[in-house]
Every structure is written in structure tokens, then in C-alpha cells.
Coordinates of C-alpha atoms and ligand atoms in Angstrom, one line a residue:
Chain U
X1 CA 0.0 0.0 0.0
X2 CA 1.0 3.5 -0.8
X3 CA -0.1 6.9 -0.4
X4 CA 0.8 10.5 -1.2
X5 CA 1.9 11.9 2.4
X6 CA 1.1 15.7 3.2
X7 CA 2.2 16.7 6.4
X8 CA 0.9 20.3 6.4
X9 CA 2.9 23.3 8.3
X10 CA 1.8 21.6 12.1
X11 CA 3.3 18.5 11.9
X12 CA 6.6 19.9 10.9
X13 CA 6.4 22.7 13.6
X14 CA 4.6 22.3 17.0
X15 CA 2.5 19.1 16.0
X16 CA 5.7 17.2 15.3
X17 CA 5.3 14.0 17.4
X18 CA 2.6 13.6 15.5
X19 CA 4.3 13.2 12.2
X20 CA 7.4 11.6 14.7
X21 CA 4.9 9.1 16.1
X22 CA 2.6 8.1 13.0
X23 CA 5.7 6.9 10.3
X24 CA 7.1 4.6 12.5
X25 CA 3.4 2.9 13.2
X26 CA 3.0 3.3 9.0
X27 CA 6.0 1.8 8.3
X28 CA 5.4 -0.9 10.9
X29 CA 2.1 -1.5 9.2
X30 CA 3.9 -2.0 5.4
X31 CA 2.3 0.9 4.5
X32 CA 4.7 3.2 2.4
X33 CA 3.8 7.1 2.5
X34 CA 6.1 9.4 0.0
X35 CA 6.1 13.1 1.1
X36 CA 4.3 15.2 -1.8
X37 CA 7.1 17.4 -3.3
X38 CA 7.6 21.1 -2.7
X39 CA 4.0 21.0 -1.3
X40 CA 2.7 24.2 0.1
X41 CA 0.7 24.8 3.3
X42 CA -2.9 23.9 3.0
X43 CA -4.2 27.5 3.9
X44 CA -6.1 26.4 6.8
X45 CA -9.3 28.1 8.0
X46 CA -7.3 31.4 7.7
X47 CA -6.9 31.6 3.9
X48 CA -10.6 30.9 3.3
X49 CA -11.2 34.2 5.1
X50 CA -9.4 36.1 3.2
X51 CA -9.7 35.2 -0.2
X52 CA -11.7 31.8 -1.0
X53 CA -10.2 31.9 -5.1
X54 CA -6.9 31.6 -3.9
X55 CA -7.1 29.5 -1.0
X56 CA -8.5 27.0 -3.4
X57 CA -6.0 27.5 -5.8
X58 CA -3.2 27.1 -2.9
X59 CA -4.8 24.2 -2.0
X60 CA -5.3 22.7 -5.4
X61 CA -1.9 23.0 -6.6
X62 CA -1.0 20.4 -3.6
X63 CA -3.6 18.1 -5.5
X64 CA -1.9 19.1 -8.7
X65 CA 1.3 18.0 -7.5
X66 CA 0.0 14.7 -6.4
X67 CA -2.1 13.7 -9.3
X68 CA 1.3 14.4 -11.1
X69 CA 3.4 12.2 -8.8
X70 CA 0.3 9.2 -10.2
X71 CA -0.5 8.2 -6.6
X72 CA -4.6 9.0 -6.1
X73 CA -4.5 8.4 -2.4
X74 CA -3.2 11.5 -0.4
X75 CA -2.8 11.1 3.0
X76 CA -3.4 14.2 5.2
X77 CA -2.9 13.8 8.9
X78 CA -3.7 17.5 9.9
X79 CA -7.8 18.2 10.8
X80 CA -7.2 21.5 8.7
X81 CA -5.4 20.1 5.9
X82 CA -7.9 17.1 5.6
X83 CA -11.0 19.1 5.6
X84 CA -9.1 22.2 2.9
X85 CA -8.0 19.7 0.4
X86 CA -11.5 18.3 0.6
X87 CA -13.5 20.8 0.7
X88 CA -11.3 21.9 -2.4
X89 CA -11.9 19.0 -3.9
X90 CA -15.6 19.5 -3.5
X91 CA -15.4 23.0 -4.8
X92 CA -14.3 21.7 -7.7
X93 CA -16.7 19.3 -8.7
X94 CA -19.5 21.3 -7.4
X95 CA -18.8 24.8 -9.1
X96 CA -17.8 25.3 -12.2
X97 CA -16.5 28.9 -12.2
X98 CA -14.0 28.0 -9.3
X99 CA -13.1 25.0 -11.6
X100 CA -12.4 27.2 -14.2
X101 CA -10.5 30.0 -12.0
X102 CA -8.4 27.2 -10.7
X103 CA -7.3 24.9 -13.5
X104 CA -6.3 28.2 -15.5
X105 CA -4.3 29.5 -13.1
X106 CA -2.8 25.7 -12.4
X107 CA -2.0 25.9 -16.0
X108 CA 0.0 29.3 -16.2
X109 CA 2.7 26.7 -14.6
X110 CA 2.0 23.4 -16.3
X111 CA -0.1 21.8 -13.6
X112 CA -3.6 20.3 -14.0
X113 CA -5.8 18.8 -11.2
X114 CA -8.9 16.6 -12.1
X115 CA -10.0 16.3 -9.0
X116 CA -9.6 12.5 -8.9
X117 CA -7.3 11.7 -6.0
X118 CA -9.4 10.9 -2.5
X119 CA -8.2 12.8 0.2
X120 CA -8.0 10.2 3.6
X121 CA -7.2 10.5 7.0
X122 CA -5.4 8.1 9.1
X123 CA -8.2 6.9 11.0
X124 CA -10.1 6.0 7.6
X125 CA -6.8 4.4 6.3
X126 CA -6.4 2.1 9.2
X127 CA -9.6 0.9 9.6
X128 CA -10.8 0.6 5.7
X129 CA -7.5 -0.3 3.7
X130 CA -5.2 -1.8 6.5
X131 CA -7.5 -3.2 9.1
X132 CA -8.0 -3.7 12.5
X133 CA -7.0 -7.2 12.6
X134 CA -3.4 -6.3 10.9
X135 CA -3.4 -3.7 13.6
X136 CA -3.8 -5.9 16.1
X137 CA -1.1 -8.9 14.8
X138 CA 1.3 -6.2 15.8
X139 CA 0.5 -5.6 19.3
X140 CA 3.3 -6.6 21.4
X141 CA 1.9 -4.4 24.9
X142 CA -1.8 -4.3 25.0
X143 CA -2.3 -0.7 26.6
X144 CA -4.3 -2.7 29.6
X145 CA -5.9 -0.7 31.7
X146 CA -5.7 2.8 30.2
X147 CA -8.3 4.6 30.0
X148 CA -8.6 6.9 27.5
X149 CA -10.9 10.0 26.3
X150 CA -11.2 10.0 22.4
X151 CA -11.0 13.4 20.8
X152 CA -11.9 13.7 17.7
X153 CA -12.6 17.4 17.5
X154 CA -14.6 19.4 14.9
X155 CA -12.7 19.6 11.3
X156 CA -12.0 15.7 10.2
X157 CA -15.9 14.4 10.6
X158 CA -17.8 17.7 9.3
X159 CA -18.9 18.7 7.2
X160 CA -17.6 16.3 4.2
X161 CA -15.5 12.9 5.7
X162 CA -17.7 9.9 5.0
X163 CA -15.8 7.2 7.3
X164 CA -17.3 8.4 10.3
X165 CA -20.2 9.5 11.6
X166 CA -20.5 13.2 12.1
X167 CA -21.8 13.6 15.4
X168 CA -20.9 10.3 17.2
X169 CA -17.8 9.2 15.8
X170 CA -16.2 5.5 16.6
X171 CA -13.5 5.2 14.3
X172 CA -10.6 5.6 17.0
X173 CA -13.0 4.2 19.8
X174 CA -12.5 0.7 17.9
X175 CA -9.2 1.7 17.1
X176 CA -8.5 2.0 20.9
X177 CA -10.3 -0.7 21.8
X178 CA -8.2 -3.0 19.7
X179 CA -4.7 -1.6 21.5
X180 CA -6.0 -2.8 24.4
X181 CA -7.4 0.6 25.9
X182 CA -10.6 1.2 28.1
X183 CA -12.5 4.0 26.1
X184 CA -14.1 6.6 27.8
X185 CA -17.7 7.3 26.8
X186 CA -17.6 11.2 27.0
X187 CA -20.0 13.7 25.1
X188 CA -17.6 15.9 23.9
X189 CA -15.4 13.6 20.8
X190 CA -16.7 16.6 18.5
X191 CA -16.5 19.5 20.6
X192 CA -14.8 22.3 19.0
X193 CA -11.1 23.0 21.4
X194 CA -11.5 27.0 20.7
X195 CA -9.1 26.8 17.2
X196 CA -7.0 29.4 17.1
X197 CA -9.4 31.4 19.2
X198 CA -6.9 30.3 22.3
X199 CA -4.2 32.8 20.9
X200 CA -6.6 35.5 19.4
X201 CA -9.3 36.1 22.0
X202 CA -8.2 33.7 25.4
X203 CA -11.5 34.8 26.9
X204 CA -13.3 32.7 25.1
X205 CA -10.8 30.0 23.2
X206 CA -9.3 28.8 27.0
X207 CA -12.7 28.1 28.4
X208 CA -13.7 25.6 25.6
X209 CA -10.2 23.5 26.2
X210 CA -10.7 23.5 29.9
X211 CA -14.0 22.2 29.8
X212 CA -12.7 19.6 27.5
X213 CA -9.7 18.6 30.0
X214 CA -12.3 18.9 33.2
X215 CA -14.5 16.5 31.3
X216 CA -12.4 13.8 30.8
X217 CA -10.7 13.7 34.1
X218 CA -14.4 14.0 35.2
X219 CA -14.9 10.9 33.2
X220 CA -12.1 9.1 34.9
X221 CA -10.0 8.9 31.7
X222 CA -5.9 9.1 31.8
X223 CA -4.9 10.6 28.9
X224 CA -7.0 12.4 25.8
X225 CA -6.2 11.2 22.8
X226 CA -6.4 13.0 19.4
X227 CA -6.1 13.2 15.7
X228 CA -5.1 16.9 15.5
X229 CA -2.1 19.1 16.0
X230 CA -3.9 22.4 16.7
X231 CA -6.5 20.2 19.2
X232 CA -2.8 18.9 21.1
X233 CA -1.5 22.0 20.9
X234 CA -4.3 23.6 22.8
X235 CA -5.5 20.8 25.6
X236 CA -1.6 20.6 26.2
X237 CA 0.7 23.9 26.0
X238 CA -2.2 26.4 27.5
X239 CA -2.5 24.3 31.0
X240 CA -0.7 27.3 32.9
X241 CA -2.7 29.5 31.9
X242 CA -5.8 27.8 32.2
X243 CA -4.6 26.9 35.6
X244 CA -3.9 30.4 36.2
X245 CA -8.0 31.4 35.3
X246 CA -9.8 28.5 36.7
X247 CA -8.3 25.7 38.2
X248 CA -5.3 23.3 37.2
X249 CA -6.3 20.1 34.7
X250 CA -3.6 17.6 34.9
X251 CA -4.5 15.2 31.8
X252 CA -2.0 14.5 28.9
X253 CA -3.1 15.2 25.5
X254 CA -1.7 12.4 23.1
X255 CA -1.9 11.7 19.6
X256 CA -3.3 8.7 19.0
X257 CA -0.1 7.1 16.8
X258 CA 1.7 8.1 19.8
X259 CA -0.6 5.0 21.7
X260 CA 0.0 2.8 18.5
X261 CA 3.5 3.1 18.6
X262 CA 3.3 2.2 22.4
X263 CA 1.3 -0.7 21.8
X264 CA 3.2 -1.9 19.3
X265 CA 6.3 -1.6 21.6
X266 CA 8.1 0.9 19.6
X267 CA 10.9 2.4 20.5
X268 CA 10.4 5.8 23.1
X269 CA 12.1 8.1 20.5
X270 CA 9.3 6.8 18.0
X271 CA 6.7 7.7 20.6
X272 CA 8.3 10.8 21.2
X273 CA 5.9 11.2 24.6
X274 CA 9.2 13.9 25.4
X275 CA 7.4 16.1 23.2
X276 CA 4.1 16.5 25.7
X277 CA 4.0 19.6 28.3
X278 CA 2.0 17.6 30.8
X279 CA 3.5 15.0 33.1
X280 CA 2.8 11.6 31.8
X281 CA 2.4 9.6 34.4
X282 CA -0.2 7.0 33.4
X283 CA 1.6 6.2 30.2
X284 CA 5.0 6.2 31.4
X285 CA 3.5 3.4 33.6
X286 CA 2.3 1.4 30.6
X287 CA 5.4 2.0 29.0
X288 CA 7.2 0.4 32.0
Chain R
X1 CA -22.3 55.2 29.4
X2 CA -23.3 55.0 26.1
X3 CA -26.8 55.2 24.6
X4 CA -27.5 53.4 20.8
X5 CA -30.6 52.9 19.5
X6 CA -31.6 49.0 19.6
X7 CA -34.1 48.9 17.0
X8 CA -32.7 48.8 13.4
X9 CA -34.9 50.8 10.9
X10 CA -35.5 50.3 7.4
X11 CA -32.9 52.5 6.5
X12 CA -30.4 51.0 7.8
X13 CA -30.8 48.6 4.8
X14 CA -28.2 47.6 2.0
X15 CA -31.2 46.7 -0.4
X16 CA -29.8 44.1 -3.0
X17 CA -26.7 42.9 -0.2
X18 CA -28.6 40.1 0.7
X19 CA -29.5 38.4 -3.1
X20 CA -26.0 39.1 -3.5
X21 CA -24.4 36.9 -0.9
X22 CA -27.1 34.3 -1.4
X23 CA -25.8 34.4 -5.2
X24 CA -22.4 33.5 -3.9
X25 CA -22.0 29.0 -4.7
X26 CA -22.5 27.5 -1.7
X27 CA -24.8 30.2 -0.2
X28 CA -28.3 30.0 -2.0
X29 CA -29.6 27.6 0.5
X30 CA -29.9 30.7 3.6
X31 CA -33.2 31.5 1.8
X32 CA -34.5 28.9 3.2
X33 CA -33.7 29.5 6.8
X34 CA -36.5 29.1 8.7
X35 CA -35.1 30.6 12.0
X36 CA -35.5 27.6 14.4
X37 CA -31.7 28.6 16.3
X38 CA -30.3 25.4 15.9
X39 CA -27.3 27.0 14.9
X40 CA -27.0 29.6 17.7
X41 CA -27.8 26.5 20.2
X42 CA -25.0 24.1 18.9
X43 CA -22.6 27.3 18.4
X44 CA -19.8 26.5 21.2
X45 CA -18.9 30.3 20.6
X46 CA -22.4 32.0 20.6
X47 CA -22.4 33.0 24.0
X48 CA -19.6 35.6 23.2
X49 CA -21.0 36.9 19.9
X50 CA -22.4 40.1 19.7
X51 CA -25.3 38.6 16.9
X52 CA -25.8 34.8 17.2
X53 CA -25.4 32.8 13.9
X54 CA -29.2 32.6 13.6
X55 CA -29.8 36.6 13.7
X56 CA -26.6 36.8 11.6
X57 CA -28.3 34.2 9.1
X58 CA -31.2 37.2 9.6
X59 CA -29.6 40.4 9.2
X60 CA -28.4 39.1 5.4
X61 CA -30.8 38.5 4.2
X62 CA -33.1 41.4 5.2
X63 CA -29.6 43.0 4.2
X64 CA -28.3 44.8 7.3
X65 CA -25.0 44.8 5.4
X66 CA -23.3 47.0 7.3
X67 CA -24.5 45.1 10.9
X68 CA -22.9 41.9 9.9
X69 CA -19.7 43.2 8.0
X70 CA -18.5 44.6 11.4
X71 CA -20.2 42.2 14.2
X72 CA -17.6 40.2 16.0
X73 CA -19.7 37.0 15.1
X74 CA -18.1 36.5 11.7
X75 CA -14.6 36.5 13.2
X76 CA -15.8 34.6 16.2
X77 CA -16.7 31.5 14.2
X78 CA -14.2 28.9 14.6
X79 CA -14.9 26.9 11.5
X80 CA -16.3 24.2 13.9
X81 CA -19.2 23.5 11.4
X82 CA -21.4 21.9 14.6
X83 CA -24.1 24.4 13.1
X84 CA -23.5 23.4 9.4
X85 CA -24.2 19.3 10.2
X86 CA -27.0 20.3 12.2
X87 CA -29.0 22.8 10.2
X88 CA -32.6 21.3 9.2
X89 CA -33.0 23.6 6.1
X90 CA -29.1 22.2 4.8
X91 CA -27.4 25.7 5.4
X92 CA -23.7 26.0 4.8
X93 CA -23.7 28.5 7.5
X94 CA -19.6 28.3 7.8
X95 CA -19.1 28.7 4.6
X96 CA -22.0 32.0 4.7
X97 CA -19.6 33.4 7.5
X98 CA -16.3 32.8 5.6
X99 CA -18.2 35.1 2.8
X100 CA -18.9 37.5 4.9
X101 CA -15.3 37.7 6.5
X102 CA -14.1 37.9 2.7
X103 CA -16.2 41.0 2.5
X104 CA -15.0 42.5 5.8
X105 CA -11.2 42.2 4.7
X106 CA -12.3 43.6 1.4
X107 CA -14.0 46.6 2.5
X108 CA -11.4 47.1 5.3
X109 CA -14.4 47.0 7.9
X110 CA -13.5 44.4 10.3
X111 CA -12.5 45.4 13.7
X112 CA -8.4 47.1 13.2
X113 CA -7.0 46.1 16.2
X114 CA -8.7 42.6 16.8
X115 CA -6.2 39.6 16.7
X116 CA -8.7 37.6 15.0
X117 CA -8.7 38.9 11.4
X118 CA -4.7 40.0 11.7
X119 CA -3.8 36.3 12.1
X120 CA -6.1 35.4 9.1
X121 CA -4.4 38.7 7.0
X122 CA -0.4 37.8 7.9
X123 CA -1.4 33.9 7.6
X124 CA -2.2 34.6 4.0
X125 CA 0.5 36.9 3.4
X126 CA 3.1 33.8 5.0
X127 CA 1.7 31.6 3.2
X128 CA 2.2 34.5 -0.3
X129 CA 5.4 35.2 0.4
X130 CA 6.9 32.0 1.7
X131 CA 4.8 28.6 0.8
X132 CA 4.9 27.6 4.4
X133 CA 3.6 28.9 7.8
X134 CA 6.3 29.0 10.9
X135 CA 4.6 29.5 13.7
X136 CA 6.9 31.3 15.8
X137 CA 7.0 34.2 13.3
X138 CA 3.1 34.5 12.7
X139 CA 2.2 35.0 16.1
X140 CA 4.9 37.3 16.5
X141 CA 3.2 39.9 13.7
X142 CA -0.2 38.9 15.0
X143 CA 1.2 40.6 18.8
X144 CA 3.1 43.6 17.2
X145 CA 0.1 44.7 15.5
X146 CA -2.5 43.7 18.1
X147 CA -0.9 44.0 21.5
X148 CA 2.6 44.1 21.9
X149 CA 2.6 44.2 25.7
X150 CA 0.7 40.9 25.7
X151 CA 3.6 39.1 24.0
X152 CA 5.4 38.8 27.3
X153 CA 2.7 37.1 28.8
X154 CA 3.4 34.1 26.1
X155 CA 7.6 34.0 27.0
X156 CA 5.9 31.3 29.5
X157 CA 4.9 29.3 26.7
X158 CA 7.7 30.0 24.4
X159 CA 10.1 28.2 27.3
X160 CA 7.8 25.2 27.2
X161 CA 7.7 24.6 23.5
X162 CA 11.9 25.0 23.8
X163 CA 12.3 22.4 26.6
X164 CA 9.9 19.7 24.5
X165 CA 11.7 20.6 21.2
X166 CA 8.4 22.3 19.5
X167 CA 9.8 25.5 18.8
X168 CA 11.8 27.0 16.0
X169 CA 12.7 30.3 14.6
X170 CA 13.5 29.1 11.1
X171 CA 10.9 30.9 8.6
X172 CA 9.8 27.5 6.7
X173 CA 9.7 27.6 2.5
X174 CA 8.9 25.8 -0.8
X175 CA 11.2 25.7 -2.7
X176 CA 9.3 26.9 -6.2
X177 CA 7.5 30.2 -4.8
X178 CA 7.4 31.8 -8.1
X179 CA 5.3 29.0 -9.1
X180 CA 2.8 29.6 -6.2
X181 CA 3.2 33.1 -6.7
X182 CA 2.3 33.0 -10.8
X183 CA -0.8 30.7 -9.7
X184 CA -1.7 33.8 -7.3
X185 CA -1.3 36.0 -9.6
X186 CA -3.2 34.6 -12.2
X187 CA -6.1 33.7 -9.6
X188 CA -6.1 37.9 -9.3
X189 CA -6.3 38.1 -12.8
X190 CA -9.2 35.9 -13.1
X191 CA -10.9 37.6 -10.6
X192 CA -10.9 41.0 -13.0
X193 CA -8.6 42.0 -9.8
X194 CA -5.3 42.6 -10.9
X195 CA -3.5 45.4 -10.9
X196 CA -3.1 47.9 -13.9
Ligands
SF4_1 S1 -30.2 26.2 12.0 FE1 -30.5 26.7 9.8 S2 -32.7 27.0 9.5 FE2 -32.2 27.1 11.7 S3 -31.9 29.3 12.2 FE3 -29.9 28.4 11.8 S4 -29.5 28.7 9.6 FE4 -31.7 29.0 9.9
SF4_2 S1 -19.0 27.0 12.4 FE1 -18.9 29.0 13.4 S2 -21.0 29.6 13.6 FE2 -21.0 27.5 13.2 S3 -21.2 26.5 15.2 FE3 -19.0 26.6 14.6 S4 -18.2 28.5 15.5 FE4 -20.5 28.6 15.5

């Protein structure tokens, strides 16, 4: 099996144990992944505010560049890169003068895009095209007796993925399950983290990640885990400050490759769980 | 204190602004918004807005341009699209307030000093002049033009992403940016925007 990789700005910044954590579990998995070349950042939800023609076009000529390379499957880790390339994928198909905006400016430097490679996330690639049961052949230490708070947050399930289920997603539930986790049931998978808003407006971006963290350790769980760098980013570096304005939340924020790369009894500098602000206690446990 | 008048009259209107949005792809469908406030009730953010999404959803399209172009909703919105899956009448109400932040930046009306629409302006211009977003540098310009002072209270931070090997100063790039920048450029020109 092998996909188009695009990493996005995140994972090669502050969300780096993501991308650290995830190859190794790939590559353990025979999956090969071949880093789209000289892609560009996905625009995030930033671009489309400013300009939706371009941001498309941005976007598109990372499509461009992979329909050249002649693999259709892109894999895009990143919530915001996952849901830009699709949604630009959808903007294609669905309007016609964006189509036409896009492919002629794609074509003032030799580039086409048909819109025919399928944009997947990890989750969908692990449980559709690899499996849980070839997930599971390569458990070495079942993470027995962890209990863990899936977060799936807002951008990979709406509006356009079709592996999951928009409000109630189970895709890393099962995935969790098989590595040997207890899930926690918690209302919030979906709950939006506050975005960016953490950085631009505290007030009100802080108080959505700390009810998120209260929640879960509410729930009893040990550790959150997620599927998305800004999501880690903000239930993990901010817990100073959101001790500061309400009250401290001790839970670890992990991606969840960082738990399949435990599980499978990889290596600690292919878990990278170094890279985490907040003491992980609970994990360095099941790592003992 | 400060005394506004709460009531909006009629000629406060834009007449024709809200046909035009509703023209925009993706947008038709807020004709048929019946004003039920599912979106305002599933908005994690609504509480802080100064109209919810449902009176936004409102104000366009009995064209109260001017209302929504400067509320704080439209910069407010996260992108969580909680109110997009859960709209009966199919709404793309994220993709209604992305429009209307496009028209904000465009007139120049959005709040000047308000963090929110900086980031999205010197993401776009990173991601112009460079390929690539480093993060270090793009909340650096956000502060300077927002509020330097409330750098320092971030140096806190900063430490943290040094000790767990997160942070970096080098400015990230693709390699061919006159290719991006010749696909900008020709977007512009596509757009009847560019420059004589
Ligand atoms: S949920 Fe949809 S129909 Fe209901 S008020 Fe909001 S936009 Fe209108
Ligand atoms: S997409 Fe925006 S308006 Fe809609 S629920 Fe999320 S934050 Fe609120």
C-alpha cells in the first residue's frame, strides 16, 4: 500500500510528534507514505477568510502536484489540511467557475488537477484499507488498563468525511479498543477546542479547552487522545494559563499514533511522549 | 455610558446585499432558513457573539450589510461547522460566514485592532510570500500589531515549547515560490482583480 503523504505546516512545527509518532506505526504497518514534493501549506481556516479563489487555488496545486506524482490516495494527517484539500476537492466538482479559476491558473505553470485523488485521513486508512485485525497482529503491549478519552474534534468528521459519523464518531474508539485501551464514553469527541481562538481572544478560546480537560478527568480517563495538532496543541501547552484562570487540569493530550507506537512496543524516541507539556504519568506506567 | 438605539430601521438597509451573498456558490440555500436557532444553540462560541449565527443568518438576508460586516460573530466563528451538520433547512452557515469575513477584509471593515482577522491577513500573506507557515513568526506579527505588551505574557509558553523541542525560529519555505506566486497572480487576474 501506498499513499501521497502531506504533512501540512503543524506537523513539521509544534504538532511534530505527531508526524514523529505516526511513520514509524505506518512503516510498521507495510504501508509506504512518499512526502508530496515542494508541497505548500494547505491555507487552513485562515486563507478561506481572506480570499476563497486563492485558497483554493493554494490548496489545489498540492492536488496538482500529487495527481502528477500518479498516486490517487493523499494522506493528510492534519484536521485543517484534511478538511481544505477536501473541501477543495468539492469546490471543484460542485462549481464550475471556481473550476475554471483554478485549472487556469494551475496551467500558467504546467499543472492540472482533475480532482480525482481521494483525500483520507489516518483513521479511515487504518480501519478501511489496513484493518484492525493487521493492527492488532502487531500488538506486542496491550495498553491494559488505560483509559482513554477519544478526541476527535470538529474539522476531520464535518462537514464532508464519510468514514465516520458526524456527530458520534467511533473510528478511533475501535481503534483503541483493539490496542487494548478502556475507552471513555464522554459527550464531547466533536466538541470544537476553541481553534486558534486560544491565541486571538483567550477569553473565550481557554474556556472551551478547559472544559474539555475537566470532562475527561471528570470521566475518569488518563490521557486524551487526538487526531489533531492544533486540538494537542491547545489541551496541552495552555494548561498554565488555564490553571492560572480557573483551576489546574492535569491530563495528557496524546496523539493517537503516539498510543500505537506504544502498543506496538516501539521504540520511546518513536513515541516521542518527550514532546508532551503535561506530566505523563499514566503512560510512562504502561510503557514500564 | 453609552446610549445606541436597539431597534434597526429600514434604512439601515443595503437593499440588494442580501441576493447578493445568497448568489455567492455554496450560499443559496440561507433562503430557506426558517429561524428555528439550531445553529445559535450548537454554536460552542455564541455565547460571546455580539449577533448569534441565527440573527446573523437574519440580518443578510433582510440586508443589514453593514450590521454583519462589522459584528464580531463573523470573526468569532471557529470553522467548527457543529451548526452546518446540524442545520434542518441544509445551510452552509460556515461557509455563509467565511463570505462574509471575505467582504470585511475587502471593504477594510473588520475590527483594526482585533487579533482575530490580523492572524487570518499575515497567515495569508506567510503563506504568499513564503509557501509555508512557521509559527513562531506568525504570532509574532499577529502581537506587534494587536498588543505588543501581551507578547510577554506568552515567554511562559515559548520556554515550554523549547524544553519539549516544539519551537523553532527558522521561517519554513517551498522551494518553487514563483510557481505559487504565478498561480496567485493569475487567480487575481481571473478575478478582474489585478493590478493595472
Ligand atoms: S439552523 Fe439553519 S434554519 Fe435554523 S436558524 Fe440556523 S440557519 Fe436558519
Ligand atoms: S462553524 Fe462557526 S457559527 Fe457554526 S457552530 Fe462553529 S463556531 Fe459557531
Amino acid at each position: 500500500m501506498k499513499y501521497a503523504y502531506f504533512p501540512g505546516c503543524s506537523l513539521k512545527g509544534t504538532g511534530r510528534a505527531y508526524e514523529e509518532s505516526l511513520l514509524p506505526v505506518m512503516k510498521h504497518l507495510g504501508v509506504e507514505l512518499q512526502e508530496l514534493d515542494d508541497w505548500n501549506c494547505c491555507g487552513a481556516t485562515a486563507y478561506m477568510a481572506v480570499d476563497e479563489g486563492k485558497a483554493c487555488a493554494a490548496a489545489a496545486r498540492n492536488l496538482a502536484i500529487a495527481e502528477k506524482s500518479g498516486l490517487q490516495q493523499i494522506l493528510a494527517p492534519c484536521s485543517a489540511c484534511y478538511l481544505v484539500l477536501n473541501k477543495t476537492q468539492h469546490y471543484l466538482h460542485e462549481y464550475p467557475a471556481m473550476r475554471q479559476t483554478v485549472s487556469r491558473a494551475l496551467a500558467t505553470v504546467g499543472l492540472r488537477c482533475d480532482g480525482s485523488s481521494a483525500v483520507r485521513h489516518p483513521l479511515d486508512v487504518l480501519i478501511n484499507d489496513i484493518g484492525l485485525e493487521a493492527v492488532k497482529q502487531k500488538i506486542t503491549r496491550p495498553l491494559k488498563g488505560l483509559k482513554v478519552a477519544p478526541y476527535y474534534g470538529c474539522q476531520i468528521v464535518r462537514p464532508y468525511a464519510t468514514f465516520d459519523d458526524q456527530s458520534n464518531p467511533t473510528t478511533m474508539d475501535r481503534l483503541l479498543e483493539t490496542l487494548g485501551a478502556t475507552v471513555i464514553k464522554w459527550p464531547l469527541k466533536t466538541k470544537c477546542c476553541g481553534g486558534s481562538l486560544t491565541g486571538t481572544l483567550p477569553e473565550a478560546g481557554l474556556r472551551l479547552s478547559y472544559i474539555l480537560l475537566k470532562e475527561a478527568i471528570k470521566r475518569g480517563a488518563d490521557v486524551i487522545a487526538t487526531v489533531c495538532p492544533l486540538c494537542q496543541f491547545n489541551l496541552d501547552a495552555y494548561h498554565p494559563k488555564i490553571a492560572a484562570k480557573w483551576e489546574p487540569v492535569p491530563i495528557p493530550t496524546v496523539y493517537f499514533s503516539q498510543l500505537m507506537g506504544l502498543a506496538f512496543g516501539l521504540p520511546a524516541d518513536q513515541v516521542v511522549l518527550n514532546r508532551g507539556m503535561v506530566p505523563m504519568k499514566p503512560l510512562a506506567a504502561a510503557m514500564a | 455610558m453609552e446610549i445606541k438605539r436597539t431597534i434597526k430601521y429600514e434604512a439601515d438597509r443595503v437593499p440588494g446585499f442580501g441576493r447578493d451573498v445568497m448568489s455567492v456558490p455554496g450560499c443559496e440555500a440561507l433562503e430557506h432558513c426558517i429561524q428555528c436557532g439550531t445553529c445559535s444553540g450548537v454554536c460552542p462560541l455564541s455565547i460571546y457573539m455580539d449577533y448569534t449565527p441565527r440573527q446573523v443568518m437574519e440580518l443578510v438576508r433582510s440586508d443589514f450589510k453593514n450590521e454583519v460586516l462589522q459584528s464580531h460573530t463573523i470573526w468569532l466563528c471557529a470553522s467548527c461547522y457543529a451548526c452546518t451538520t446540524e442545520c434542518p433547512r441544509q445551510i452552509r452557515i460556515t461557509d455563509i460566514m467565511y463570505e462574509l469575513k471575505q467582504r470585511a477584509i475587502k471593504e477594510e471593515v473588520y475590527p483594526k485592532r482585533f487579533p482575530i482577522p490580523v492572524l487570518a491577513e499575515e497567515f495569508t500573506k506567510m503563506v504568499h510570500d513564503y509557501g509555508r507557515i512557521s509559527e513562531t513568526w506568525l504570532v509574532t506579527k499577529m502581537y506587534l500589531r494587536t498588543n505588543p505588551m501581551a507578547a510577554l505574557g506568552m515567554a511562559g509558553l515559548g520556554m515550554n515549547l523549547m524544553k519539549t523541542g516544539r519551537f523553532s525560529l527558522k521561517q519554513d519555505k517551498i522551494e518553487h515560490r514563483e510557481e505559487l506566486a504565478k498561480i496567485m497572480e493569475a487567480v487575481d487576474h481571473e478575478n478582474g482583480k489585478a493590478k493595472a
